[in-house]
mmCIF file of C-alpha atoms in Angstrom:
data_model
loop_
_atom_site.group_PDB
_atom_site.id
_atom_site.type_symbol
_atom_site.label_atom_id
_atom_site.label_comp_id
_atom_site.label_asym_id
_atom_site.label_seq_id
_atom_site.Cartn_x
_atom_site.Cartn_y
_atom_site.Cartn_z
ATOM 1 C CA MET X 1 6.687 14.092 5.568
ATOM 2 C CA GLU X 2 8.743 11.120 6.572
ATOM 3 C CA ARG X 3 10.055 8.658 4.043
ATOM 4 C CA GLY X 4 7.830 5.724 5.086
ATOM 5 C CA ARG X 5 4.649 7.800 5.077
ATOM 6 C CA LEU X 6 5.514 9.290 1.701
ATOM 7 C CA LEU X 7 6.134 5.836 0.260
ATOM 8 C CA GLY X 8 2.801 4.636 1.672
ATOM 9 C CA LEU X 9 0.969 7.571 0.114
ATOM 10 C CA ILE X 10 2.619 6.931 -3.260
ATOM 11 C CA ILE X 11 1.687 3.223 -3.117
ATOM 12 C CA LEU X 12 -1.903 4.089 -2.192
ATOM 13 C CA LEU X 13 -2.344 6.626 -4.979
ATOM 14 C CA LEU X 14 -0.614 4.410 -7.527
ATOM 15 C CA SER X 15 -2.859 1.450 -6.738
ATOM 16 C CA VAL X 16 -6.011 3.563 -7.098
ATOM 17 C CA ILE X 17 -4.836 5.065 -10.402
ATOM 18 C CA LEU X 18 -3.815 1.655 -11.760
ATOM 19 C CA SER X 19 -7.178 0.156 -10.788
ATOM 20 C CA ILE X 20 -9.139 2.869 -12.566
ATOM 21 C CA ALA X 21 -6.911 2.721 -15.651
ATOM 22 C CA TYR X 22 -7.149 -1.073 -15.740
ATOM 23 C CA LEU X 23 -10.936 -1.132 -15.567
ATOM 24 C CA TRP X 24 -11.232 1.520 -18.244
ATOM 25 C CA ALA X 25 -8.819 -0.306 -20.562
ATOM 26 C CA MET X 26 -10.330 -3.733 -19.927
ATOM 27 C CA PHE X 27 -13.963 -2.858 -20.486
ATOM 28 C CA SER X 28 -13.572 -0.252 -23.234
ATOM 29 C CA GLY X 29 -12.453 -2.919 -25.714
ATOM 30 C CA ARG X 30 -14.336 -5.881 -27.106
ATOM 31 C CA GLY X 31 -13.913 -9.446 -25.991
ATOM 32 C CA ASP X 32 -15.212 -12.210 -23.779
ATOM 33 C CA ILE X 33 -16.855 -10.606 -20.760
ATOM 34 C CA ALA X 34 -16.611 -13.717 -18.554
ATOM 35 C CA ILE X 35 -12.813 -13.791 -18.696
ATOM 36 C CA LYS X 36 -12.639 -10.033 -18.191
ATOM 37 C CA VAL X 37 -14.720 -10.255 -15.021
ATOM 38 C CA VAL X 38 -12.616 -13.047 -13.490
ATOM 39 C CA VAL X 39 -9.329 -11.342 -14.336
ATOM 40 C CA SER X 40 -10.673 -8.020 -13.091
ATOM 41 C CA ILE X 41 -11.682 -9.500 -9.740
ATOM 42 C CA GLY X 42 -8.189 -10.922 -9.240
ATOM 43 C CA PHE X 43 -6.510 -7.689 -10.290
ATOM 44 C CA LEU X 44 -8.720 -5.550 -8.069
ATOM 45 C CA VAL X 45 -8.109 -7.818 -5.072
ATOM 46 C CA ALA X 46 -4.359 -7.414 -5.619
ATOM 47 C CA MET X 47 -4.734 -3.638 -5.961
ATOM 48 C CA GLY X 48 -6.914 -3.569 -2.835
ATOM 49 C CA ILE X 49 -4.237 -5.344 -0.829
ATOM 50 C CA LEU X 50 -1.642 -2.929 -2.202
ATOM 51 C CA ALA X 51 -3.863 0.053 -1.337
ATOM 52 C CA TRP X 52 -4.406 -1.337 2.169
ATOM 53 C CA LEU X 53 -0.650 -1.688 2.643
ATOM 54 C CA GLY X 54 -0.099 1.862 1.394
ATOM 55 C CA TRP X 55 -2.800 3.197 3.718
ATOM 56 C CA ILE X 56 -1.259 1.453 6.717
ATOM 57 C CA MET X 57 2.194 2.769 5.848
ATOM 58 C CA PHE X 58 0.777 6.286 5.460
ATOM 59 C CA SER X 59 -1.476 6.375 8.516
ATOM 60 C CA ILE X 60 0.750 4.818 11.191
ATOM 61 C CA LYS X 61 2.672 7.370 13.173
ATOM 62 C CA PRO X 62 6.379 6.671 13.494
ATOM 63 C CA ILE X 63 7.691 5.383 16.782
ATOM 64 C CA GLU X 64 9.640 7.930 18.747
ATOM 65 C CA GLU X 65 13.238 7.084 19.381
ATOM 66 C CA ILE X 66 13.879 5.475 22.728
ATOM 67 C CA PRO X 67 16.715 7.111 24.626
ATOM 68 C CA GLU X 68 19.633 4.822 25.227
ATOM 69 C CA LEU X 69 19.801 3.390 28.710
ATOM 70 C CA LYS X 70 23.073 3.652 30.533
ATOM 71 C CA GLU X 71 24.062 0.634 32.526
ATOM 72 C CA GLU X 72 25.597 1.498 35.822
ATOM 73 C CA THR X 73 28.047 -0.977 37.219
ATOM 74 C CA LYS X 74 28.334 -1.184 40.954
ATOM 75 C CA GLY X 75 31.554 -2.340 42.494
ATOM 76 C CA ASP X 76 31.442 -5.111 45.089
#
């Protein structure tokens, strides 16, 4: 697996794991539910953007190398 795709997969998996761990930690304790909901929405939006970026990095196929063009000079 290429370096960019591997990095994308790691970012994707990390964002999903962090989101699940965050929700479990946030709502397993006691406290004001209104603040927890607002903070959770912001955190999950950030993790969603990170997961989207990781998915794009993982799913896009790399561009094949373009062979170098040789310039031919013609004498006058």
